[in-house]
XYZ file of C-alpha atoms in Angstrom:
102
model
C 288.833 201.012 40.349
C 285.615 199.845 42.770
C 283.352 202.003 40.183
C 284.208 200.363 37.133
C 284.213 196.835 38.926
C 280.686 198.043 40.263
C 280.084 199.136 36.439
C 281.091 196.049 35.198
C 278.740 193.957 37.212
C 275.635 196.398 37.398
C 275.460 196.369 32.998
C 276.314 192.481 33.023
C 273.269 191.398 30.179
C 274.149 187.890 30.653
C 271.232 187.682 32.963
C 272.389 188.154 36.243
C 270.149 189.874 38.908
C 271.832 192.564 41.297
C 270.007 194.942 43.247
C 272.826 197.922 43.683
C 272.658 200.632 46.589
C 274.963 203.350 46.322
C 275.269 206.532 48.333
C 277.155 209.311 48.444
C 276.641 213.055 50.379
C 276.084 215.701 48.022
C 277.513 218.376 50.250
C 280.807 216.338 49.946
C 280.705 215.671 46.215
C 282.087 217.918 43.505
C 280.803 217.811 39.956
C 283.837 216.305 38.602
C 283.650 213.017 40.771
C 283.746 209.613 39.430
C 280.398 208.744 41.154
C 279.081 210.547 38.313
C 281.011 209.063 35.169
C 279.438 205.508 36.663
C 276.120 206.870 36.875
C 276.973 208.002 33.282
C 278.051 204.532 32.124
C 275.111 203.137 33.357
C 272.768 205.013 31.582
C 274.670 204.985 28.871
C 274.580 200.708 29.474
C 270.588 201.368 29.750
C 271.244 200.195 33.423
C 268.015 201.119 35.239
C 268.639 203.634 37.808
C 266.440 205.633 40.495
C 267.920 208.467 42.189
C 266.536 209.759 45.488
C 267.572 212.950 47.482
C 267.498 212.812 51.080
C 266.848 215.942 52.959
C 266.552 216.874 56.788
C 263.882 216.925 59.058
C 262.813 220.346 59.276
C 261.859 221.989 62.606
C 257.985 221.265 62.718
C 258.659 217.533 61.620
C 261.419 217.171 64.359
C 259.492 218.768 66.636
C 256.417 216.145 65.989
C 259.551 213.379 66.336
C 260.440 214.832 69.750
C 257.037 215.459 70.771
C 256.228 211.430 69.910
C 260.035 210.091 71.534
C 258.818 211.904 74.978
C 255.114 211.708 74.450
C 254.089 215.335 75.353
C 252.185 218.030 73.389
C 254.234 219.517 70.554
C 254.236 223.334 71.741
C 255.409 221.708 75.570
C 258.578 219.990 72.859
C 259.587 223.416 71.288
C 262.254 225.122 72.868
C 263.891 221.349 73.413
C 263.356 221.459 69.349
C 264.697 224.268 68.514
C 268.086 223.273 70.432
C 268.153 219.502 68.748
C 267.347 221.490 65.296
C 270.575 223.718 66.124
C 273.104 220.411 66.958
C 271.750 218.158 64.752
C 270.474 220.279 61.520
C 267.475 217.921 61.367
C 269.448 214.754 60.455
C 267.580 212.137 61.644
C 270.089 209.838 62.437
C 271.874 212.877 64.575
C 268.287 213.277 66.010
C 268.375 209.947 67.499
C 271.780 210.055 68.529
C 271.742 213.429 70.164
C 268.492 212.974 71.902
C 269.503 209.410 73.486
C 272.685 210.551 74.671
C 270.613 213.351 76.655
């Protein structure tokens, strides 16, 4: 499969130099996924791995976002906010999206 391919270079000791990103969504993910028997292998392979969760904005940071996009006063941004918080759930990339198609 792509994993074990992706394995197979990432624990290469023959001194090759790869910088791997990987992502997945968590909320799409079950436990028994083979995402997680590579991320296994590779610390079983003492492959150096960092693992970062990425979260939402939540409704005071998006509100400082729309605040900044439209340059007015935060509490003047609220109510416009609360409505991108509700379509877009604070993703940031839904943010954007959502607030240039306004």
């Amino acid at each position: 499969t792509a994993l074990d391919v992706i394995h197979t270079f990432l624990s290469d000791t023959m001194g090759s130099c790869v910088f791997f990103v990987g992502t997945y969504r968590d909320n799409e993910v079950q436990i028994g996924h083979a995402i997680f028997d590579l991320l296994q292998k590779l610390e079983t392979s003492n492959v150096p791995t960092t693992k970062l969760s990425l979260t939402g904005l939540d409704r005071g940071d998006l509100n400082k976002m729309v605040s900044d996009a439209l340059g007015l006063y935060p509490r003047i941004c609220k109510s416009l906010s609360d409505i991108v918080f509700q379509k877009t759930k604070g993703n940031p990339f839904f943010v954007l999206e959502f607030i240039q198609s306004l």
